CSV table of C-alpha atoms in Angstrom, one decimal:
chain,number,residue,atom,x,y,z
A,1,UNK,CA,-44.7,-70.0,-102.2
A,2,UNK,CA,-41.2,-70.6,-101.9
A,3,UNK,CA,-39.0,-68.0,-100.7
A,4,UNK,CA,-36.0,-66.6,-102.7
A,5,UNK,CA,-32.9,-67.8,-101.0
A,6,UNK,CA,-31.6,-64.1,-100.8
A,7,UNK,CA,-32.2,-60.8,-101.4
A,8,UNK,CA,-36.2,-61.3,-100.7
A,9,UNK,CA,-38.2,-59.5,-99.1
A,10,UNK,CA,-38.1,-62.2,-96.2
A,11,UNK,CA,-34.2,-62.5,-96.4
A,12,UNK,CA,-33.9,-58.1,-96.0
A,13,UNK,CA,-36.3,-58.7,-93.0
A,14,UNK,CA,-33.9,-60.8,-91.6
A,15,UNK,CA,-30.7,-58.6,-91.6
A,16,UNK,CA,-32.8,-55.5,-91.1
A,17,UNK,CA,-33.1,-57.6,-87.8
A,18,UNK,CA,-29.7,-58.3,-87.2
A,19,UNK,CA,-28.6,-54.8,-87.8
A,20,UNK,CA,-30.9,-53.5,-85.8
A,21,UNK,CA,-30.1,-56.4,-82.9
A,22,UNK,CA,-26.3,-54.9,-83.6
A,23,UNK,CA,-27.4,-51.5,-83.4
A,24,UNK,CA,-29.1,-51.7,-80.1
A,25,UNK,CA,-26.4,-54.0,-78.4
A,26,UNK,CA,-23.4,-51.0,-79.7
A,27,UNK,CA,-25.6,-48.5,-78.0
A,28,UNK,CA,-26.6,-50.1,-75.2
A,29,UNK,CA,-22.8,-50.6,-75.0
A,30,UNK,CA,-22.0,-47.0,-75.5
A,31,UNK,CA,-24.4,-45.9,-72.7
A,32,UNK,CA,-22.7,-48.1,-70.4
A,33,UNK,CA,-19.0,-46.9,-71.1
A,34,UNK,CA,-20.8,-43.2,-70.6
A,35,UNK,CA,-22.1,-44.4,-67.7
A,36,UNK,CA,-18.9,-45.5,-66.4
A,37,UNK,CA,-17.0,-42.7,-67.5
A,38,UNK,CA,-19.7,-40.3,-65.4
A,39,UNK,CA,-20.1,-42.2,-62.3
A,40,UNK,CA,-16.9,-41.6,-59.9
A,41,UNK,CA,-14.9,-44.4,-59.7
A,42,UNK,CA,-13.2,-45.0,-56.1
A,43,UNK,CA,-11.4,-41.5,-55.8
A,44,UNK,CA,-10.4,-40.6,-52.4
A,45,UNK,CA,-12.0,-37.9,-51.3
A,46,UNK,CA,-11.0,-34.1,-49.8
A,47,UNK,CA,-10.7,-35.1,-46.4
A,48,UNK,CA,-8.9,-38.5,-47.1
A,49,UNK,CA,-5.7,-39.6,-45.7
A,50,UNK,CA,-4.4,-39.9,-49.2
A,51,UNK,CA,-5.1,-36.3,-50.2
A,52,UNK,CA,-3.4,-35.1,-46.8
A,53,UNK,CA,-0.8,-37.0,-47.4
A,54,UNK,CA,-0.2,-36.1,-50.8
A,55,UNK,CA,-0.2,-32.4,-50.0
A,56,UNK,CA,1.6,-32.3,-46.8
A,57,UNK,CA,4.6,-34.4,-47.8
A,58,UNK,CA,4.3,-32.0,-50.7
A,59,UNK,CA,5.2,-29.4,-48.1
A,60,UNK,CA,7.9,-32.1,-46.0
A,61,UNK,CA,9.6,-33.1,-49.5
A,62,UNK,CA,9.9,-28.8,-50.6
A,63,UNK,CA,12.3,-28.1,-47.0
A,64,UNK,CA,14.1,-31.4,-47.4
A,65,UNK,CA,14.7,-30.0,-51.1
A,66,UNK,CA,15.6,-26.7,-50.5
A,67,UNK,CA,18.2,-28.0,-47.4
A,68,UNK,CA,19.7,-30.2,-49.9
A,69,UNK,CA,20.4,-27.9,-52.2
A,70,UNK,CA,21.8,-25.7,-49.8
A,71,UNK,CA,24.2,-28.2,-49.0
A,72,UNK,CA,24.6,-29.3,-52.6
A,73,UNK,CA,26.3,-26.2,-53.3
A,74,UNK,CA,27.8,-25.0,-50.5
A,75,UNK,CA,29.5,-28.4,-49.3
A,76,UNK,CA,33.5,-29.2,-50.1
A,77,UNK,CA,32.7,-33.2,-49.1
A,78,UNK,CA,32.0,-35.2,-52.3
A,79,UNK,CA,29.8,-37.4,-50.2
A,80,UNK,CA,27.9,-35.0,-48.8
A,81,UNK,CA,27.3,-33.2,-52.2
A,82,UNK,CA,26.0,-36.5,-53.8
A,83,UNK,CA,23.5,-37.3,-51.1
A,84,UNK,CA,22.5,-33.4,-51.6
A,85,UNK,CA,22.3,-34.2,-55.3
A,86,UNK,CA,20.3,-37.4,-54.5
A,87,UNK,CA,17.9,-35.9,-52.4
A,88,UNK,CA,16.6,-32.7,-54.0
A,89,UNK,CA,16.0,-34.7,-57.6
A,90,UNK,CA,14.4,-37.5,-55.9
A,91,UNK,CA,12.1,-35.3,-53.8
A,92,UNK,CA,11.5,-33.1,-56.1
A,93,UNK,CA,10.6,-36.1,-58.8
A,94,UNK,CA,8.2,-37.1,-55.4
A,95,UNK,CA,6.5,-34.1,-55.5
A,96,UNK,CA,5.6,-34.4,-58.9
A,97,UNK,CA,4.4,-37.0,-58.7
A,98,UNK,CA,1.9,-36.5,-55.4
A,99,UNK,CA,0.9,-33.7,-57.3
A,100,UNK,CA,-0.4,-35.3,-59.9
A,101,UNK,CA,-2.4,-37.7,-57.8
A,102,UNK,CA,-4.3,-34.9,-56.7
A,103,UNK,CA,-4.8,-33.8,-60.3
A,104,UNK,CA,-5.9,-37.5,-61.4
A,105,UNK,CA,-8.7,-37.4,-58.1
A,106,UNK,CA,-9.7,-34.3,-59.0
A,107,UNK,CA,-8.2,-32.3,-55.8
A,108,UNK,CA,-7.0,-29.3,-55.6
A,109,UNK,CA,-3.3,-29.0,-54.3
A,110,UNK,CA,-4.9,-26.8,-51.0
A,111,UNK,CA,-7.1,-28.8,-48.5
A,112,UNK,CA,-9.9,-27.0,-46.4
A,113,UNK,CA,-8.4,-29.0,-43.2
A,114,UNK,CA,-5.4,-28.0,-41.9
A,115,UNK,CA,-1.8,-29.6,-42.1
A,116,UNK,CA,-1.9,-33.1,-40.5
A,117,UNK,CA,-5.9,-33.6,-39.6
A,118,UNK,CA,-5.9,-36.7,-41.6
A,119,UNK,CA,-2.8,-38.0,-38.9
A,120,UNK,CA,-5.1,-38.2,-36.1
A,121,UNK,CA,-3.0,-37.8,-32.3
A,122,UNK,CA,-0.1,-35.9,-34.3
A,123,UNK,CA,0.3,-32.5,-34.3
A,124,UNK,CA,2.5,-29.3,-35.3
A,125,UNK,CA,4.7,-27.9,-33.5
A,126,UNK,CA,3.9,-24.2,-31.7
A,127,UNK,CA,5.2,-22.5,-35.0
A,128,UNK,CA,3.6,-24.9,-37.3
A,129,UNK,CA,5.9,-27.4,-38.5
A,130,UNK,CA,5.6,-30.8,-39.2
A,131,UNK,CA,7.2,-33.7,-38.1
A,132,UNK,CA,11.1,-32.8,-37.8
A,133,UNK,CA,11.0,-29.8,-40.1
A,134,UNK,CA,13.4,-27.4,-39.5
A,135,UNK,CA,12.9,-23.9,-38.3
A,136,UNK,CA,13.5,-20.4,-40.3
A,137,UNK,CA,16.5,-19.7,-38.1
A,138,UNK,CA,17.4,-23.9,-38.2
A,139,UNK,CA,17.5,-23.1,-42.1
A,140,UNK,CA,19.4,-19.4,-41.4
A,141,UNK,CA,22.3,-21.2,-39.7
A,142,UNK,CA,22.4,-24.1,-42.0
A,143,UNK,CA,22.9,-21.6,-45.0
A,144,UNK,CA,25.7,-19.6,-42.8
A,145,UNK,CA,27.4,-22.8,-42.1
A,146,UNK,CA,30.5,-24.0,-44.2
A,147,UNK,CA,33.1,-26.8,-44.0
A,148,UNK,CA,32.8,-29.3,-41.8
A,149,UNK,CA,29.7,-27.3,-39.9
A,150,UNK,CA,28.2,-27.4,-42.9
A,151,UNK,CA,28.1,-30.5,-42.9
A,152,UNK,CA,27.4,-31.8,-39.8
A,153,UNK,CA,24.2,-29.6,-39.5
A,154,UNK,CA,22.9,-30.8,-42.5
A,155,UNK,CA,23.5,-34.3,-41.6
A,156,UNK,CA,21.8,-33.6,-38.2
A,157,UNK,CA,18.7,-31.9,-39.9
A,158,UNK,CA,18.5,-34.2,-42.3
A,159,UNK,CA,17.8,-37.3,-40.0
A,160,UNK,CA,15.3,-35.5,-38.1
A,161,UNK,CA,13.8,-34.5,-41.3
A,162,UNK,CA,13.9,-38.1,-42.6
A,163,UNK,CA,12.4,-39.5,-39.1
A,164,UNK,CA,9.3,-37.0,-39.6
A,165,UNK,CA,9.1,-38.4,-43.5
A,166,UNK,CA,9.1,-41.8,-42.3
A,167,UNK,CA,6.2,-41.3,-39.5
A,168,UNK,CA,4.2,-39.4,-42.9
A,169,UNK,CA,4.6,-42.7,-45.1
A,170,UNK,CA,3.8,-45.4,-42.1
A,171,UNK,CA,0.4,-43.5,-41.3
A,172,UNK,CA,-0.5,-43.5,-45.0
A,173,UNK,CA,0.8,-46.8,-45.4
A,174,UNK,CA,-1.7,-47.6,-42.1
A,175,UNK,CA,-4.9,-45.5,-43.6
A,176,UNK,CA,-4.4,-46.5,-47.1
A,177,UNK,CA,-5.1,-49.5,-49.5
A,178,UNK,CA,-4.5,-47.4,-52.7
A,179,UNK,CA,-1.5,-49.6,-55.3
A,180,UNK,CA,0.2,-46.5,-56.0
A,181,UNK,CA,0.2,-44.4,-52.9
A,182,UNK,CA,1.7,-47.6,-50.8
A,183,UNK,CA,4.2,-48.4,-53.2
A,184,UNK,CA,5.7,-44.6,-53.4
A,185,UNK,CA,4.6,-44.3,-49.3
A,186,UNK,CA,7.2,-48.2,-48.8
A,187,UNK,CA,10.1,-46.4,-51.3
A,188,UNK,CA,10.2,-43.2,-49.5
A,189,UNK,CA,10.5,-45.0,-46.4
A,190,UNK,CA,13.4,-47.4,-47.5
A,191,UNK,CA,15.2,-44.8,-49.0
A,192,UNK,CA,14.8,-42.3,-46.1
A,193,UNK,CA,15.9,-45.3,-43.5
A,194,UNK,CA,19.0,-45.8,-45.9
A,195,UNK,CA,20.0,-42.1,-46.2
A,196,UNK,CA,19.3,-41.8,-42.3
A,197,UNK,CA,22.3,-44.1,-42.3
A,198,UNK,CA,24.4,-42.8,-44.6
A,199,UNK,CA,24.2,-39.4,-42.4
A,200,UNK,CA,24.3,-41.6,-39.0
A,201,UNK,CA,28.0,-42.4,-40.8
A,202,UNK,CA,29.2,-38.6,-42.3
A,203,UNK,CA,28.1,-37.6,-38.5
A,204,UNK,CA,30.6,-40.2,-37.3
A,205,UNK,CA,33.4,-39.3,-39.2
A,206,UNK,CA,33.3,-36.0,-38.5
A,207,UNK,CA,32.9,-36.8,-34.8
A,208,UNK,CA,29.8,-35.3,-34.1
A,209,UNK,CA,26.4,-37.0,-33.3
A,210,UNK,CA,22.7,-36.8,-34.3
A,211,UNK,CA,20.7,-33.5,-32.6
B,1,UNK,CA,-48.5,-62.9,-101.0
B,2,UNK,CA,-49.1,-65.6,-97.8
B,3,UNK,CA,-51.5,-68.3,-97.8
B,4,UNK,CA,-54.8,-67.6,-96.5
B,5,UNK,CA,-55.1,-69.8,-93.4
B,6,UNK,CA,-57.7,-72.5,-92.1
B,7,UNK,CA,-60.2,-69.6,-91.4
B,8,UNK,CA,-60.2,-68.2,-94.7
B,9,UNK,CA,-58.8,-65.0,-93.6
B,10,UNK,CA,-55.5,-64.6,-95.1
B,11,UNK,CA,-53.0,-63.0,-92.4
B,12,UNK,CA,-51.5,-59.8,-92.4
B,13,UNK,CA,-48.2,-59.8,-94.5
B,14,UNK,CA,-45.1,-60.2,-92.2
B,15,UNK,CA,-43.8,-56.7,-92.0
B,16,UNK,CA,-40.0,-55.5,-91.6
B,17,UNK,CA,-39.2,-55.1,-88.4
B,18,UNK,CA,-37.6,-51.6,-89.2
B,19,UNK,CA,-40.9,-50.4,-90.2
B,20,UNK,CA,-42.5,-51.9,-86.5
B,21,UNK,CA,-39.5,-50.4,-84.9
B,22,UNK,CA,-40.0,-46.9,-87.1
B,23,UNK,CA,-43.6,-46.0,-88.3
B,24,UNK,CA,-45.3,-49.2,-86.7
B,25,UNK,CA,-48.5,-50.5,-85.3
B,26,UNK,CA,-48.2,-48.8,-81.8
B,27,UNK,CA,-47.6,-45.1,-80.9
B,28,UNK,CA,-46.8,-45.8,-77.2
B,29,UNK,CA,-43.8,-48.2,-78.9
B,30,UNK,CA,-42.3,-45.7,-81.1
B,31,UNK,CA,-42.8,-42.9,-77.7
B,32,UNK,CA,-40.9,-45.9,-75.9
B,33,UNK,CA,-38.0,-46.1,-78.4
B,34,UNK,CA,-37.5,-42.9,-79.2
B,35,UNK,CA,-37.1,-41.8,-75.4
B,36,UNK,CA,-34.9,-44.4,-74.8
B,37,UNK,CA,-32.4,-43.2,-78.0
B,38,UNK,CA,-32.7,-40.0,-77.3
B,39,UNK,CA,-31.8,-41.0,-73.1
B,40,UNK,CA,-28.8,-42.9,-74.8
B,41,UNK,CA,-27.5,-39.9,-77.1
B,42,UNK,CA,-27.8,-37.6,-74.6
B,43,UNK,CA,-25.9,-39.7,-71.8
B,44,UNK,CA,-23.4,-40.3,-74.3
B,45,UNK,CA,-23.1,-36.7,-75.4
B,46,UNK,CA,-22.6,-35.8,-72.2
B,47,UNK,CA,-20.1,-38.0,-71.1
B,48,UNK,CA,-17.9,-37.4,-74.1
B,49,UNK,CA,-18.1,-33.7,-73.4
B,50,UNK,CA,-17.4,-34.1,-69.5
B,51,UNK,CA,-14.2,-36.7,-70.9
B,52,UNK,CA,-13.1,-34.0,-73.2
B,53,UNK,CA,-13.3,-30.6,-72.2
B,54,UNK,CA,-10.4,-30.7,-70.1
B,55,UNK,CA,-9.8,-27.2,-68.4
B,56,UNK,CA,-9.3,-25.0,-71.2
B,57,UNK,CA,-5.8,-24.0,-69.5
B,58,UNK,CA,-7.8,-22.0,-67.0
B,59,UNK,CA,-7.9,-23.2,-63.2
B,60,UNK,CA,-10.9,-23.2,-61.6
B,61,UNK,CA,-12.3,-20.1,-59.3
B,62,UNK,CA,-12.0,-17.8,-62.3
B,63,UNK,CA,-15.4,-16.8,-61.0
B,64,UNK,CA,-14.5,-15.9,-57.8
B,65,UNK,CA,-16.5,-12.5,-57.0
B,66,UNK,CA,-14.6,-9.2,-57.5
B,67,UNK,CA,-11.4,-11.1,-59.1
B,68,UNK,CA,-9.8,-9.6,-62.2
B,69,UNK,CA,-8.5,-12.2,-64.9
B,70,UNK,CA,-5.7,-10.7,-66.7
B,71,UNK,CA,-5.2,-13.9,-68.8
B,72,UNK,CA,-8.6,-13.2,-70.1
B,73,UNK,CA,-8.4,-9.3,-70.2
B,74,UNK,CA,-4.7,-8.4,-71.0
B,75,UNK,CA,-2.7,-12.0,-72.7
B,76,UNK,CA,-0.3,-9.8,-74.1
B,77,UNK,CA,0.8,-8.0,-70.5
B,78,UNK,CA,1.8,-11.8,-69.7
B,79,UNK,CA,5.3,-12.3,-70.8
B,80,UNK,CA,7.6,-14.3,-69.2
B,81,UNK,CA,11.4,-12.9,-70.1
B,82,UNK,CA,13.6,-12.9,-67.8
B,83,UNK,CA,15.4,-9.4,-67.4
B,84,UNK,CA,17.5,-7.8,-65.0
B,85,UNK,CA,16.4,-3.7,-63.6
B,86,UNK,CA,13.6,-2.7,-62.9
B,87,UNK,CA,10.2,-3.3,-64.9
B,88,UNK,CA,7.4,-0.8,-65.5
B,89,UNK,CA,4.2,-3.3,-64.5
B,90,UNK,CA,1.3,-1.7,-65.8
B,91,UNK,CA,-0.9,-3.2,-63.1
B,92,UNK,CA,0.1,-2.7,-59.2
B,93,UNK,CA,0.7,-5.1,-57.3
B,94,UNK,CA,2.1,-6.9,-60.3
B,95,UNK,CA,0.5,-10.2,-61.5
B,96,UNK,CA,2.8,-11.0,-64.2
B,97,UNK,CA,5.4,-10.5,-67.0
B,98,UNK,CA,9.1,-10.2,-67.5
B,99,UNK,CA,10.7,-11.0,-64.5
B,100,UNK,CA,14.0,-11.1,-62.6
B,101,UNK,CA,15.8,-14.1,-63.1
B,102,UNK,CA,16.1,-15.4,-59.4
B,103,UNK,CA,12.4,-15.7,-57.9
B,104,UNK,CA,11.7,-14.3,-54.5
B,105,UNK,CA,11.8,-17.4,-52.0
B,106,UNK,CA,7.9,-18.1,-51.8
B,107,UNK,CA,8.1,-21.4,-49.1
B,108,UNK,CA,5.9,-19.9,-46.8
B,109,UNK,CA,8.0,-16.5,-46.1
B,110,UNK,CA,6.4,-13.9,-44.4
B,111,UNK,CA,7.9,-10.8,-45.2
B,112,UNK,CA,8.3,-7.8,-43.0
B,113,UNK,CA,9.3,-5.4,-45.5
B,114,UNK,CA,8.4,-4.4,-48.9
B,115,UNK,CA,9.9,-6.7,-51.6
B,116,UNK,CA,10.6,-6.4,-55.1
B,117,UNK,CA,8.1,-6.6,-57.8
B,118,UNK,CA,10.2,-8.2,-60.4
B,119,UNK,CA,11.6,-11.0,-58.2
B,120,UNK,CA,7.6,-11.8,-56.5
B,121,UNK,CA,6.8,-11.8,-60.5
B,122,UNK,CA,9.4,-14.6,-61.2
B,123,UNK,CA,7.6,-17.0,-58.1
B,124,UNK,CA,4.0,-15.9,-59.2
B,125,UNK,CA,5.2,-17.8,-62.6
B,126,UNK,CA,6.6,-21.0,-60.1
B,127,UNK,CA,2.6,-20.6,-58.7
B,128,UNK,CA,3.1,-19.2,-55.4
B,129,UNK,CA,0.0,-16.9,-54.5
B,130,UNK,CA,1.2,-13.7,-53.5
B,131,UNK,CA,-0.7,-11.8,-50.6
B,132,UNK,CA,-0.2,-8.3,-50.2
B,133,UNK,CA,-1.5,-5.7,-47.6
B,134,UNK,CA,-1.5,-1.9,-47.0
B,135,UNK,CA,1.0,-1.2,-44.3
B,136,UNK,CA,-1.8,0.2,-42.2
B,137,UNK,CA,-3.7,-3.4,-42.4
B,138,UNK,CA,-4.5,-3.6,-37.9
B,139,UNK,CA,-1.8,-6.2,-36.5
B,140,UNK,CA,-4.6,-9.5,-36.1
B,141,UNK,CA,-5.7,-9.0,-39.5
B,142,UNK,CA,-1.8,-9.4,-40.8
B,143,UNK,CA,-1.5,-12.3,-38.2
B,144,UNK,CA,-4.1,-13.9,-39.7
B,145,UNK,CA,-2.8,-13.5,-42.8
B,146,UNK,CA,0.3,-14.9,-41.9
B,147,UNK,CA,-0.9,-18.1,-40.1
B,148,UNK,CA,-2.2,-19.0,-43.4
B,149,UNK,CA,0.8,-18.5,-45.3
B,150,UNK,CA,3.8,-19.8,-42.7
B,151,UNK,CA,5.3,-23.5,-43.6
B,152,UNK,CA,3.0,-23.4,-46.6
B,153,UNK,CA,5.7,-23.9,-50.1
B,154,UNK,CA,3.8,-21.6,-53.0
B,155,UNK,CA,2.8,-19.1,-50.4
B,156,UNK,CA,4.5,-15.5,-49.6
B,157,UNK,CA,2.8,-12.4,-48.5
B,158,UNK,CA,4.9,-8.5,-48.2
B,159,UNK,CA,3.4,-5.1,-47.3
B,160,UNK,CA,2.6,-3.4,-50.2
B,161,UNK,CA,3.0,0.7,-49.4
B,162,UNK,CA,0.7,2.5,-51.3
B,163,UNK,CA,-2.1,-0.2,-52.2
B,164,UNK,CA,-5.7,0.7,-52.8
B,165,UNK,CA,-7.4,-1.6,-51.0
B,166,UNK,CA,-6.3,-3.4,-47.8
B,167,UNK,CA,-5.3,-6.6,-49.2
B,168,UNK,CA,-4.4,-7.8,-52.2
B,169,UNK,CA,-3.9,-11.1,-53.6
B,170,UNK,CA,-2.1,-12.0,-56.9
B,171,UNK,CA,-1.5,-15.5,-58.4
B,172,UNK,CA,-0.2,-15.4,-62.6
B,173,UNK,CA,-2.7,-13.5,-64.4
B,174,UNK,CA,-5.2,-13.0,-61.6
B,175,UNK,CA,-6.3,-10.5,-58.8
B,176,UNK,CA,-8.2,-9.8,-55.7
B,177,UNK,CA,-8.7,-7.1,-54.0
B,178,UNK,CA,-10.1,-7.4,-50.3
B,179,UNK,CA,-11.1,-5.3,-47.5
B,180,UNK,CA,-10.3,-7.7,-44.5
B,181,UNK,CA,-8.3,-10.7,-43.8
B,182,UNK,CA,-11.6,-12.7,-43.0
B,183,UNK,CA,-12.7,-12.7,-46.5
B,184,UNK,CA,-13.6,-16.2,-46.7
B,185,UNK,CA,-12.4,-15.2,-50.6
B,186,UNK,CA,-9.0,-15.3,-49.5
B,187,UNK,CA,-9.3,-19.3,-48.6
B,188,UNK,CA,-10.8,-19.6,-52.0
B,189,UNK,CA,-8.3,-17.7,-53.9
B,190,UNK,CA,-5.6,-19.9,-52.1
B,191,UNK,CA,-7.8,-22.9,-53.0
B,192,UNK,CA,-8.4,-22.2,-56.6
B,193,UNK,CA,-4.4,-20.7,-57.4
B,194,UNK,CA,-1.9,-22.0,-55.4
B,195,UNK,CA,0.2,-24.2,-57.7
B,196,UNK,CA,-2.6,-24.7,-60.1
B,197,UNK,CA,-2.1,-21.3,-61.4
B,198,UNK,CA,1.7,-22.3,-62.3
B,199,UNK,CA,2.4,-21.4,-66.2
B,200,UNK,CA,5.9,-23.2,-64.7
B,201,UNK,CA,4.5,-26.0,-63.1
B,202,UNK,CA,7.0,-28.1,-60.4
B,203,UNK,CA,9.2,-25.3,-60.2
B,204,UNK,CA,10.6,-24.6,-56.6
B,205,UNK,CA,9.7,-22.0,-54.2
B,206,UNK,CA,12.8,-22.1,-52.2
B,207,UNK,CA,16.3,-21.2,-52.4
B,208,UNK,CA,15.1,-17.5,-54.1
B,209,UNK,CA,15.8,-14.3,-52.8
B,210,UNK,CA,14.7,-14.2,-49.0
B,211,UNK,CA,16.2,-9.6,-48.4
B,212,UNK,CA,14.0,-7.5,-48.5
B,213,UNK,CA,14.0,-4.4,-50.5
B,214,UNK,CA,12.2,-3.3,-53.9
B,215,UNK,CA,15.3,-2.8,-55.5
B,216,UNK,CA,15.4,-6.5,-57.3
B,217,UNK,CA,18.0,-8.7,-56.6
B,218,UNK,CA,20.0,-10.4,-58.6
B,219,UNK,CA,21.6,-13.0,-56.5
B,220,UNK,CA,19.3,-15.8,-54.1
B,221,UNK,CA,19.1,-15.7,-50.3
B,222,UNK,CA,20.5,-12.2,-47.8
């Protein structure tokens, strides 16, 4: 017997085996995108130097922001009102940004360790600060400073603001392998070393030093 | 129909495989097959439903024990105008609605006087978690309190005269009431609201009004 070229029962054997071959391979396929999508990809975890770094600079950036725009507004030196400018839009951009890392691992903005842990051999200060944050009554006098005062203490905070920034990105930077966490750890730090001069040189012209 | 074969037996005709795969010779071969797809759908299932569900707008810990959702109970109450005077809240201390249109500076200030509901509305909306106590909360339980909320942006806490309970905790649209400052709830509240609870998400805590006074305030800072 001869079989018909197509459309036999031989021949609807056949494709009924291919579909059924395509069928199996697409869900077999499937399963393994679902299986993908399930299984935790490399997220760093609660306790992670990522996640504490994420939400403390969180906490570093918000003062640096809020001194800024002190000085932003209050200021009469064009110079000084353009780094304000500079800094709270930047830092505040930064935030964002760290927050949505935590979003993306699936954190929550609040840690169950305390400021710092993931820094190990750094500490607060007695009232709780980080590194070269300023105090409530640091922030009081800045806000009742004008002119040239102004000024100078915001230059003088600033620095010591930017030093502690700098620490927080070179122990991330140490602890971390993640793309995007060392490239936005490196920028903060090159743009905090460069605005540390640019305050270095307002402090000189008004004849005054760093604190 | 096939040849018969050397034997004389002619051989079974060929089948379609779908009928094999489907209705065929062996029932531990169909068991087999049909575990396996239904294994498949469900993993599948699953995973598109984990992909997709998203949060539903709610943050998490809206089961927290003893916590009142107003987002779920009372939308409407939930408006976010911004208005100047003073605002009727219907619920006390206030966990949402029109607002003053300077926020009360939420960066971790611990405040030793009553403030004003209508600028502590405006920062709820920013996503600061608001902790309130009864004046007569004992002096370690308020330090306590304070030690969480100190140099922590999205965090403020006031005494609240006249409060039912000892503490009191408000984030938008959501309440706890407490009896002591160890409440391990109180971590949890934190935990599930703090910023995530933002209807104004990356909106500053600083720079708001930092007096005192429940008169609200129409200007920032003293």
């Amino acid at each position: 017997m001869i079989d018909p070229p197509t459309g036999g029962p031989a021949a609807r054997t056949g494709r009924r085996a291919y579909l059924l071959g395509g069928l199996a391979a697409v869900v077999a396929l499937a399963v393994g995108v679902a299986i993908g999508l399930l299984v935790p990809s490399s997220r760093p975890g609660d306790g992670s130097a990522e996640a504490g770094f994420a939400r403390d600079m969180q906490t570093h950036h918000a003062q640096a922001v809020e001194m800024s725009m002190i000085a932003y507004r209050r200021s009469a030196d064009p110079e000084i009102q353009t780094i304000g400018l500079d800094v709270a839009l930047t830092q505040q951009a930064q935030i964002g940004t760290m927050r949505d890392w935590l979003d993306q691992w699936q954190l929550p903005p609040t840690g169950s360790r305390p400021a710092m842990a993931w820094m190990p051999g750094h500490t607060l200060t007695a009232d709780g600060r980080m590194p070269g944050m300023a105090s409530r009554q640091e922030l009081d006098r800045l806000r009742a400073a004008t002119g040239r005062d102004l000024d100078i203490l915001y230059s003088q905070m600033m620095i010591r603001h930017h030093l502690g920034g700098i620490m927080m990105a070179e122990e991330v930077l140490r602890r971390s392998d993640r793309a995007e966490v060392r490239s936005v750890a490196e920028s903060m730090k090159a743009s905090q070393q460069n605005e540390i001069t640019a305050f270095m040189a307002v402090l000189a012209r008004n004849g005054a030093k760093p604190s | 129909m096939a040849k018969p074969n050397r034997s004389g037996a002619r051989p079974k005709p060929r089948r379609p495989v779908a009928k094999a795969v489907a209705g065929g010779r062996s029932p531990a071969l169909i068991a087999t097959f049909v575990a396996v797809g239904v294994l498949a759908v469900a993993i599948i299932g699953y995973a598109i439903y984990a992909v997709t569900r998203g949060d539903g707008g709610q943050p998490a810990g809206t089961n927290i024990a003893g916590l009142t959702n107003y987002r779920a109970s009372d939308p409407k109450m939930l408006t976010r105008n911004h208005v100047r005077g003073a605002v009727a809240y219907p619920v006390s201390p206030p966990v949402g609605g029109d607002h003053n249109p300077i926020w009360q500076d939420c960066i971790g200030d611990v405040y030793p006087a009553a403030i004003a509901n209508e600028n502590a509305v405006h920062s709820l909306e920013h996503g600061a978690v608001w902790i309130t106590y009864r004046p007569d909360l004992p002096a370690d339980q308020i330090e306590t309190l304070a030690g969480k909320v100190r140099g922590t942006p999205y965090l403020f806490m006031s005494p609240f005269p006249g409060l039912d309970r000892p503490i009191s905790l408000q984030a938008w649209g959501y309440q706890l009431k407490l009896d002591t400052a160890t409440d391990p709830r109180v971590d949890q509240f934190i935990k599930d609201f703090r910023i995530k609870a933002a209807p104004e998400p990356g909106a500053p805590c600083s720079n708001g009004v930092t007096a005192t006074g429940t008169t609200p305030h129409n200007t920032p800072g003293g």
